[in-house]
PDB file of C-alpha atoms in Angstrom:
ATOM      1  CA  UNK A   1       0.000   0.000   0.000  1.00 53.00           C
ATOM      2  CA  UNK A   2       2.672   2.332   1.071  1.00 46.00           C
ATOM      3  CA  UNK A   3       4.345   1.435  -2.812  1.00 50.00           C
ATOM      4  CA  UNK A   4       0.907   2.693  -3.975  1.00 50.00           C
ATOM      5  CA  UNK A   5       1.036   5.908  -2.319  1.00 44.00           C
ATOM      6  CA  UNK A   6       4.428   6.331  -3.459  1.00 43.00           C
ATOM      7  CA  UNK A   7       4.016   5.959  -7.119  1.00 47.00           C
ATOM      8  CA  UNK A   8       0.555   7.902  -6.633  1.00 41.00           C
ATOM      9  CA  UNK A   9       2.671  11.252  -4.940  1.00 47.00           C
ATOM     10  CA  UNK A  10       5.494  10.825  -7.711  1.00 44.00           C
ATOM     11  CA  UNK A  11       2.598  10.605 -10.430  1.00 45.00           C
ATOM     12  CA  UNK A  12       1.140  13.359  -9.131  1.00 46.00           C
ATOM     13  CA  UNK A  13       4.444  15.381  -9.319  1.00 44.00           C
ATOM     14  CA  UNK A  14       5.179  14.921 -12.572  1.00 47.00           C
ATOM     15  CA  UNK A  15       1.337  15.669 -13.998  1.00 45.00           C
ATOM     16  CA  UNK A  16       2.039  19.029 -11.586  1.00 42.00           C
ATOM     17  CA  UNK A  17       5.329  19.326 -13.604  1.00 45.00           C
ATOM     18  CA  UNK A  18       3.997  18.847 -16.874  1.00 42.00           C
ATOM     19  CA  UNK A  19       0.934  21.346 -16.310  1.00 41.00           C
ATOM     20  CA  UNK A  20       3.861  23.987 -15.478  1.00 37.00           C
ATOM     21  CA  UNK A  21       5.807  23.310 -18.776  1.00 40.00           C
ATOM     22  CA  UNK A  22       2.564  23.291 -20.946  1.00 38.00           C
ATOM     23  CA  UNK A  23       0.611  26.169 -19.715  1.00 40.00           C
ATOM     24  CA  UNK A  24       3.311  28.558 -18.295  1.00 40.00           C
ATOM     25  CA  UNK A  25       2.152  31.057 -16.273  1.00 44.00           C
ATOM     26  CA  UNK A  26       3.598  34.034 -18.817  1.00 61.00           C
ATOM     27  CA  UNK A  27       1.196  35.244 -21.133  1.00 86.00           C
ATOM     28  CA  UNK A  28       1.595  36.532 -24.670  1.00 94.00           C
ATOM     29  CA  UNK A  29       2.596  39.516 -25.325  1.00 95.00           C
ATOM     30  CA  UNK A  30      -0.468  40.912 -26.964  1.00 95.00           C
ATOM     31  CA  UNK A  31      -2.165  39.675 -23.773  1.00 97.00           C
ATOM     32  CA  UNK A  32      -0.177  41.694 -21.582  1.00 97.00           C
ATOM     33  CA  UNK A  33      -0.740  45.220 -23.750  1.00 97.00           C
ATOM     34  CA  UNK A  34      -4.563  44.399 -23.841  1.00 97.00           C
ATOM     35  CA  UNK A  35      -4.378  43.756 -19.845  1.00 97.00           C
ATOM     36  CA  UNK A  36      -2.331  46.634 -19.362  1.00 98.00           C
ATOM     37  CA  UNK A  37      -4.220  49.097 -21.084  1.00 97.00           C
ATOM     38  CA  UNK A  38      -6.635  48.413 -19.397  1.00 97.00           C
ATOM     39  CA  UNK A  39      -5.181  48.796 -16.541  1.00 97.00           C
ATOM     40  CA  UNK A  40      -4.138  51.898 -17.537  1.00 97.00           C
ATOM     41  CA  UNK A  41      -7.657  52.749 -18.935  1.00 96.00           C
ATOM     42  CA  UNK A  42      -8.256  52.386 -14.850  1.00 96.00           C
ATOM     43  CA  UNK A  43      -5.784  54.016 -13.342  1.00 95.00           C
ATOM     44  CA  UNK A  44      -6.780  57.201 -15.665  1.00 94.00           C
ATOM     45  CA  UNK A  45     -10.468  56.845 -14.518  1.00 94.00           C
ATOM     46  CA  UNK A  46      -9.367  56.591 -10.696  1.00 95.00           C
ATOM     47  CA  UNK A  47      -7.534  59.980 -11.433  1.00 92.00           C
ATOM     48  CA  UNK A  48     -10.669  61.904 -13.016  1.00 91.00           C
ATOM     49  CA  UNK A  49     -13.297  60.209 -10.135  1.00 93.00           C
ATOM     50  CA  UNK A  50     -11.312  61.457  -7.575  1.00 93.00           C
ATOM     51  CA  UNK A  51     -10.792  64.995  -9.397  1.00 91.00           C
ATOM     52  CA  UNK A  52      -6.989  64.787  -8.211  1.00 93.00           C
ATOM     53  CA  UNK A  53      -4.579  67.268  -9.936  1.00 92.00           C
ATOM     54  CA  UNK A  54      -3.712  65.211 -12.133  1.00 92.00           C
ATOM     55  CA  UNK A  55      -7.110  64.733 -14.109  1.00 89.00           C
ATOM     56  CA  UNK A  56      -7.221  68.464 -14.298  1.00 92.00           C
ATOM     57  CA  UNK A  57      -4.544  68.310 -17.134  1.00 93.00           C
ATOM     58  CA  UNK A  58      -5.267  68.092 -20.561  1.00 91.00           C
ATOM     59  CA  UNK A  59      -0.984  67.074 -21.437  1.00 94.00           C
ATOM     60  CA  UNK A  60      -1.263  63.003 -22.184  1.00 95.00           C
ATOM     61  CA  UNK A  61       2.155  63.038 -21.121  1.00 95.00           C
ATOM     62  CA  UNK A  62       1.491  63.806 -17.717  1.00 95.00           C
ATOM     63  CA  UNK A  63      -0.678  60.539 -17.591  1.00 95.00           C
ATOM     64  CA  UNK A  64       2.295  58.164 -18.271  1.00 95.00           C
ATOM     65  CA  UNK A  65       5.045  59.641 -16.515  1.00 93.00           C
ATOM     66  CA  UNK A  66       5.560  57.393 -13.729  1.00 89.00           C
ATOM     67  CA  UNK A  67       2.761  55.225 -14.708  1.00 95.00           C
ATOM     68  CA  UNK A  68       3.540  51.371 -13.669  1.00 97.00           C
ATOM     69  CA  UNK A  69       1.039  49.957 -16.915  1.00 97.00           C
ATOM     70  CA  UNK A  70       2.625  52.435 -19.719  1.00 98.00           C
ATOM     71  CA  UNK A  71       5.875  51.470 -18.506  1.00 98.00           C
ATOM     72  CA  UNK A  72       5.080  47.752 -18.883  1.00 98.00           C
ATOM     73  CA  UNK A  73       3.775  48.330 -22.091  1.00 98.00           C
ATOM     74  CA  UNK A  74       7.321  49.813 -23.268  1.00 98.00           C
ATOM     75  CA  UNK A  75       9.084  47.059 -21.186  1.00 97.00           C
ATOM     76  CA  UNK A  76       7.699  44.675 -23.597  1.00 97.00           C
ATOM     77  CA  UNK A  77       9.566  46.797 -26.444  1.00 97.00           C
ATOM     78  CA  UNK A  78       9.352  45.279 -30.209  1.00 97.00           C
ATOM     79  CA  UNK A  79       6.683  42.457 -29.092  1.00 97.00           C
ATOM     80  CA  UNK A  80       4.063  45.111 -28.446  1.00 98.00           C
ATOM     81  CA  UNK A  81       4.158  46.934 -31.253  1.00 97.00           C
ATOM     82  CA  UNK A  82       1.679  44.745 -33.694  1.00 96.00           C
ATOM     83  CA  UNK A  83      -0.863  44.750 -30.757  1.00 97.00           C
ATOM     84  CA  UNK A  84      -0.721  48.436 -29.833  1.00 98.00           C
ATOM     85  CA  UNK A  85      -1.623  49.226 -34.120  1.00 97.00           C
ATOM     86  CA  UNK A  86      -4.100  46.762 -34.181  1.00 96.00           C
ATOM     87  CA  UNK A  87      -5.938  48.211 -30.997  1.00 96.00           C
ATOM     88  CA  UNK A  88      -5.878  52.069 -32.884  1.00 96.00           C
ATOM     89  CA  UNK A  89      -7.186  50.304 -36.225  1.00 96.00           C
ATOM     90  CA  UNK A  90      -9.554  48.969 -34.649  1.00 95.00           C
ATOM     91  CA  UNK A  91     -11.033  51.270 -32.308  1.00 93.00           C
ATOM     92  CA  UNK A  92     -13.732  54.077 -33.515  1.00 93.00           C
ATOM     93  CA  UNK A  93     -12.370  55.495 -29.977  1.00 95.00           C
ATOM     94  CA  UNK A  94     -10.115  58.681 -30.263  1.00 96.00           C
ATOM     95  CA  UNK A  95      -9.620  59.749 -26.980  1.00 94.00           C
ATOM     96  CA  UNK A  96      -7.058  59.756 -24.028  1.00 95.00           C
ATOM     97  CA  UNK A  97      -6.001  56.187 -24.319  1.00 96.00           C
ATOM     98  CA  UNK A  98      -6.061  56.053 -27.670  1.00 97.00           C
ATOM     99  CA  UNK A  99      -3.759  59.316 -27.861  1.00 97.00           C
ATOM    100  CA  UNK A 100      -1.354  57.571 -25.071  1.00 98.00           C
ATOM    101  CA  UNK A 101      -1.337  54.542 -27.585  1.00 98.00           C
ATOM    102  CA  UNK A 102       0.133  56.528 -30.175  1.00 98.00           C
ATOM    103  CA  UNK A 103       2.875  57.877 -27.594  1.00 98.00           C
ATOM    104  CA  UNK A 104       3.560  54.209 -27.105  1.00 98.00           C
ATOM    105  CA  UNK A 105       3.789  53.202 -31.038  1.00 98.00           C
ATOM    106  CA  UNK A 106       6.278  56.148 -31.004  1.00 97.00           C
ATOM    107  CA  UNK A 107       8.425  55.192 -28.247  1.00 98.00           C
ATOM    108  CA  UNK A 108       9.245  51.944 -28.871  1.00 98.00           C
ATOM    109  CA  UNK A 109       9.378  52.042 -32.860  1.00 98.00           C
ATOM    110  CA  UNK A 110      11.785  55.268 -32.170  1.00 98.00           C
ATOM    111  CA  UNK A 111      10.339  56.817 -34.602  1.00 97.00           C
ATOM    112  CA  UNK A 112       8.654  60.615 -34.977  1.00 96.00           C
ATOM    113  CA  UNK A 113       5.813  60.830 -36.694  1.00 96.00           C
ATOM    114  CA  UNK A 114       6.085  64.845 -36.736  1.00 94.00           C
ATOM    115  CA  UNK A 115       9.870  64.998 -38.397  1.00 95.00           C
ATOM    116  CA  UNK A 116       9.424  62.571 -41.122  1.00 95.00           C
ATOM    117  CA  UNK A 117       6.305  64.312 -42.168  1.00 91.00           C
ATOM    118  CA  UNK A 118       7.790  67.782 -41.325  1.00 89.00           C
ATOM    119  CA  UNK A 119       5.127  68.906 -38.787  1.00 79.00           C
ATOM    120  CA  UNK A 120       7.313  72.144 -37.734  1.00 68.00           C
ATOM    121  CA  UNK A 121       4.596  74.192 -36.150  1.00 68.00           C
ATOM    122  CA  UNK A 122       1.954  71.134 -35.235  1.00 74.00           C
ATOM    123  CA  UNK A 123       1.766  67.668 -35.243  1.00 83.00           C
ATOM    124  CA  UNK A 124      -0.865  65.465 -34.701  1.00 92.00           C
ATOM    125  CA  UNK A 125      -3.996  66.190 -32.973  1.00 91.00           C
ATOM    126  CA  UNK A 126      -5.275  63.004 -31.870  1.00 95.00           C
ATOM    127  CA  UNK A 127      -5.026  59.328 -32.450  1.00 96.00           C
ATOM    128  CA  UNK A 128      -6.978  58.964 -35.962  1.00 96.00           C
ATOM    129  CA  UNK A 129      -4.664  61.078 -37.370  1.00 95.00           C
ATOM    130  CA  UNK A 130      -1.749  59.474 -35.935  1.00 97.00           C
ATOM    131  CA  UNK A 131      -3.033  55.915 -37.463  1.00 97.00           C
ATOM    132  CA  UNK A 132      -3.142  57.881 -40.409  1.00 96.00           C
ATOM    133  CA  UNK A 133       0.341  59.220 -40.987  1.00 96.00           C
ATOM    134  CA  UNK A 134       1.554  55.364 -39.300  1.00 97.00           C
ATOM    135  CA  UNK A 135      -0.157  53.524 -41.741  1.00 97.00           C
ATOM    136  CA  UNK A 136       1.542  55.874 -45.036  1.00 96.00           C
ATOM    137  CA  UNK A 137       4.520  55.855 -43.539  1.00 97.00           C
ATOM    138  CA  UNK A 138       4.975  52.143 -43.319  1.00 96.00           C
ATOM    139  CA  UNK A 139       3.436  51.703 -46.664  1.00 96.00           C
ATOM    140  CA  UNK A 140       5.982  54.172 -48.398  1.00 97.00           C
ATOM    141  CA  UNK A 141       8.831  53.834 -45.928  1.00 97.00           C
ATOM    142  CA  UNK A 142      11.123  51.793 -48.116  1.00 96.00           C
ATOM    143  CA  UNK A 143      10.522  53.862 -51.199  1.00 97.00           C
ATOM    144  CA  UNK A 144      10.992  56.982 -48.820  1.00 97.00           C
ATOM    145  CA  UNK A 145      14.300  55.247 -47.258  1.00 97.00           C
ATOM    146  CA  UNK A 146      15.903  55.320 -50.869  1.00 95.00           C
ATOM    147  CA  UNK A 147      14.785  58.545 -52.194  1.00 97.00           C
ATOM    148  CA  UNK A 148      16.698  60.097 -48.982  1.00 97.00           C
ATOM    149  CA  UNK A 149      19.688  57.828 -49.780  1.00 95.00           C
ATOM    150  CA  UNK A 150      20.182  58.420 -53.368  1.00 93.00           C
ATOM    151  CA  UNK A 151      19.391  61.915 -53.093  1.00 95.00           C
ATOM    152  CA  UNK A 152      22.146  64.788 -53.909  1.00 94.00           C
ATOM    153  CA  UNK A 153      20.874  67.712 -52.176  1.00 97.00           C
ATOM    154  CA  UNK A 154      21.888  66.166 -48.254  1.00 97.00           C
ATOM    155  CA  UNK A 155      24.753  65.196 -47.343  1.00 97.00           C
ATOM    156  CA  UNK A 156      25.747  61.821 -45.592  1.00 96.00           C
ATOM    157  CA  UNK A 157      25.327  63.170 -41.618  1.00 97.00           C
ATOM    158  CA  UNK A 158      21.399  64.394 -42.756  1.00 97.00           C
ATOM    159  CA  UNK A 159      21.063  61.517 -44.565  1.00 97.00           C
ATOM    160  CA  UNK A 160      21.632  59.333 -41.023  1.00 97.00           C
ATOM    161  CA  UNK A 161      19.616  61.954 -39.656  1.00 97.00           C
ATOM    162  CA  UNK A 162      16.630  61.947 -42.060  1.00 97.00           C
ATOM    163  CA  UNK A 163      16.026  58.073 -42.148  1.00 98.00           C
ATOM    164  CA  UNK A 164      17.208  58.098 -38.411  1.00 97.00           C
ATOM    165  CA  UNK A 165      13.257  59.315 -37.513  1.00 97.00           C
ATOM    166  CA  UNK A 166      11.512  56.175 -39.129  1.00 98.00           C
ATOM    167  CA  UNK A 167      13.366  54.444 -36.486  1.00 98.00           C
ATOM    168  CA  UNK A 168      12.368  50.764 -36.581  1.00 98.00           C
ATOM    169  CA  UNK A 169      10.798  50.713 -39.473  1.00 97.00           C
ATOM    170  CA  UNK A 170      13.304  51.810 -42.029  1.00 97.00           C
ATOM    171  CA  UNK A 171      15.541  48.610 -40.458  1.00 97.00           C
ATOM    172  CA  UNK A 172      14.422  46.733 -43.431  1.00 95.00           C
ATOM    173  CA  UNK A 173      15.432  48.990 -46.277  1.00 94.00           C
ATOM    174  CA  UNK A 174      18.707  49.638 -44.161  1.00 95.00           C
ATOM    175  CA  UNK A 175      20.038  46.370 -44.200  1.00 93.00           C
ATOM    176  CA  UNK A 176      19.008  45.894 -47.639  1.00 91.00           C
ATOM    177  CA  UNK A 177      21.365  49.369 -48.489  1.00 91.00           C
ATOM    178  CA  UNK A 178      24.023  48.004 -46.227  1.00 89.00           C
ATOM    179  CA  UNK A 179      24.163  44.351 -47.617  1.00 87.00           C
ATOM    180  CA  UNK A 180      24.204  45.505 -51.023  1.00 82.00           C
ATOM    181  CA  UNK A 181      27.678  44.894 -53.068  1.00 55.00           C
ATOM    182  CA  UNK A 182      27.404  48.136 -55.370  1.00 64.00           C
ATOM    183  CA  UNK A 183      30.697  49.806 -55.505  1.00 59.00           C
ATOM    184  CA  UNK A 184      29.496  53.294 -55.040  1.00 60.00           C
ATOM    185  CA  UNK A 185      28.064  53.631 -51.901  1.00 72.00           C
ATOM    186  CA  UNK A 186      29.520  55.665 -49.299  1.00 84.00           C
ATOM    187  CA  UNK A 187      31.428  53.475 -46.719  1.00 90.00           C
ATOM    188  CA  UNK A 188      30.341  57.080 -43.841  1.00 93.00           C
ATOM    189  CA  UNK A 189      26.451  56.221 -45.172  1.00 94.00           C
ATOM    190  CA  UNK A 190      26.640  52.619 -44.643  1.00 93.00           C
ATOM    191  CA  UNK A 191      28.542  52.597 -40.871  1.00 94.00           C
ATOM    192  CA  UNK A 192      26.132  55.228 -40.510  1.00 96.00           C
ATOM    193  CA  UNK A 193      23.461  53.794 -40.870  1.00 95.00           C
ATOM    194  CA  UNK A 194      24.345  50.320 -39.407  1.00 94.00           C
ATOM    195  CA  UNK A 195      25.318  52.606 -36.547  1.00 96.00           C
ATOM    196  CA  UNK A 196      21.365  53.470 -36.192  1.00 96.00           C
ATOM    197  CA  UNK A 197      20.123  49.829 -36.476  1.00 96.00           C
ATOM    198  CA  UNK A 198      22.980  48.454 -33.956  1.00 96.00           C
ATOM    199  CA  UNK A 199      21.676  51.191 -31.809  1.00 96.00           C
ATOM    200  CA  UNK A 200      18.184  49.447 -30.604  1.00 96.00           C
ATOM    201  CA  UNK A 201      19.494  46.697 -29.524  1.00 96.00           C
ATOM    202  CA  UNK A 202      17.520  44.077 -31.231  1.00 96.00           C
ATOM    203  CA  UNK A 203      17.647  40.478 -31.272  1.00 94.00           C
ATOM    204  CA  UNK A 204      17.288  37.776 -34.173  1.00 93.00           C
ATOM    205  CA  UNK A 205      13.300  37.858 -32.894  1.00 94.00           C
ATOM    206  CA  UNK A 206      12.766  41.215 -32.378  1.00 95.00           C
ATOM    207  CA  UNK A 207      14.094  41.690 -36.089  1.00 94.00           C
ATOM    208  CA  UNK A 208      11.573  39.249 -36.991  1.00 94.00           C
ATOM    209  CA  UNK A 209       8.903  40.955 -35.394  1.00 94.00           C
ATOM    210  CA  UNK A 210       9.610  44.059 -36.932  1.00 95.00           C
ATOM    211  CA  UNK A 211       9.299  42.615 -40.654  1.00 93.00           C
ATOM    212  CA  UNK A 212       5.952  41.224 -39.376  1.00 92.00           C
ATOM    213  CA  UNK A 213       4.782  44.745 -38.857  1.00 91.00           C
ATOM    214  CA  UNK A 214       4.763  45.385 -42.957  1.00 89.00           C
TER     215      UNK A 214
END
């Protein structure tokens, strides 16, 4: 009998095991935006309920600063990104949140909006027409990438510093410039540029995930 109970508490820890391996306690990353924005849907509500000081501003950016759920939300860097797009696209919403959204997309892709489309005196108002400007750049950012490249009215330094603002997502047409073999291409441009890639840090995944954004 004692055998029995044996086998039965060593069965039991392995099925206990097992459960651990196969349903990890992490969740996805898109799971942990959507939880966290709402979270930080919340926290923002809190603020205005109790009328503290800070739901008297009208500056989004005085909603995230120290805020533990936008911070998470950055934390999770390249993985969020697809998530935090898909939540403007799909939203008819375009208020706080949504604006704070965009702040994310920007922060983690390292990219400004407001440069690349030369917004000197304004940029955008609100979160529609942030998803607006996103969704051209992406779809002309490789086309954009080599116009600045091949161009012969900038030098090499605003060259870097042009294609610099499409941050993540001119990686692509970057390593396609860098890779190439043609003779003629300035050896300042391509360390240059390389320079701007090598400088967020991404992994073989993270690289992955940002071709999946296109």
């Amino acid at each position: 009998m004692k055998r029995i109970y044996f086998f039965v508490g060593v069965l039991s820890t392995i099925i206990i095991c097992l459960a651990l391996v196969i349903n990890p306690r992490d969740i996805s990353a898109s799971e942990k935006v959507r939880l966290n924005l709402e979270k930080l849907d919340q926290s923002i509500q809190d603020q205005i309920e109790n009328h503290t000081l800070l739901s008297l501003s009208s500056n989004p950016y005085d909603y995230i600063a120290e805020n533990e759920y936008y911070d998470a939300i950055i934390e999770l860097g390249v993985a969020a990104l697809c998530e935090l797009e898909n939540s403007l696209v799909s939203s008819d919403e375009n208020g706080l949140v949504q604006y704070i959204i965009s702040i994310a997309i920007e922060d983690i892709s390292h990219t400004n909006v407001n440069e690349i489309l030369g917004n000197e005196d304004f940029g955008w108002e609100d979160a529609h027409e942030f998803t607006t400007e996103w969704l051209e750049i992406k779809d002309t950012v490789t086309e954009n990438v080599e116009t600045i490249i091949q161009s012969e009215l900038l030098n090499d330094e605003e060259k870097i510093e042009k294609i610099n603002h499409y941050g993540l997502l001119a990686v692509l047409a970057i390593e396609s410039y860098v890779n190439t073999a043609e003779g003629r291409q300035s050896s300042f441009l391509k360390a240059g540029l390389k320079h701007v890639v090598e400088s967020y840090n991404l992994d073989e995944k993270e690289i992955e995930l940002v071709y999946e954004l296109f």
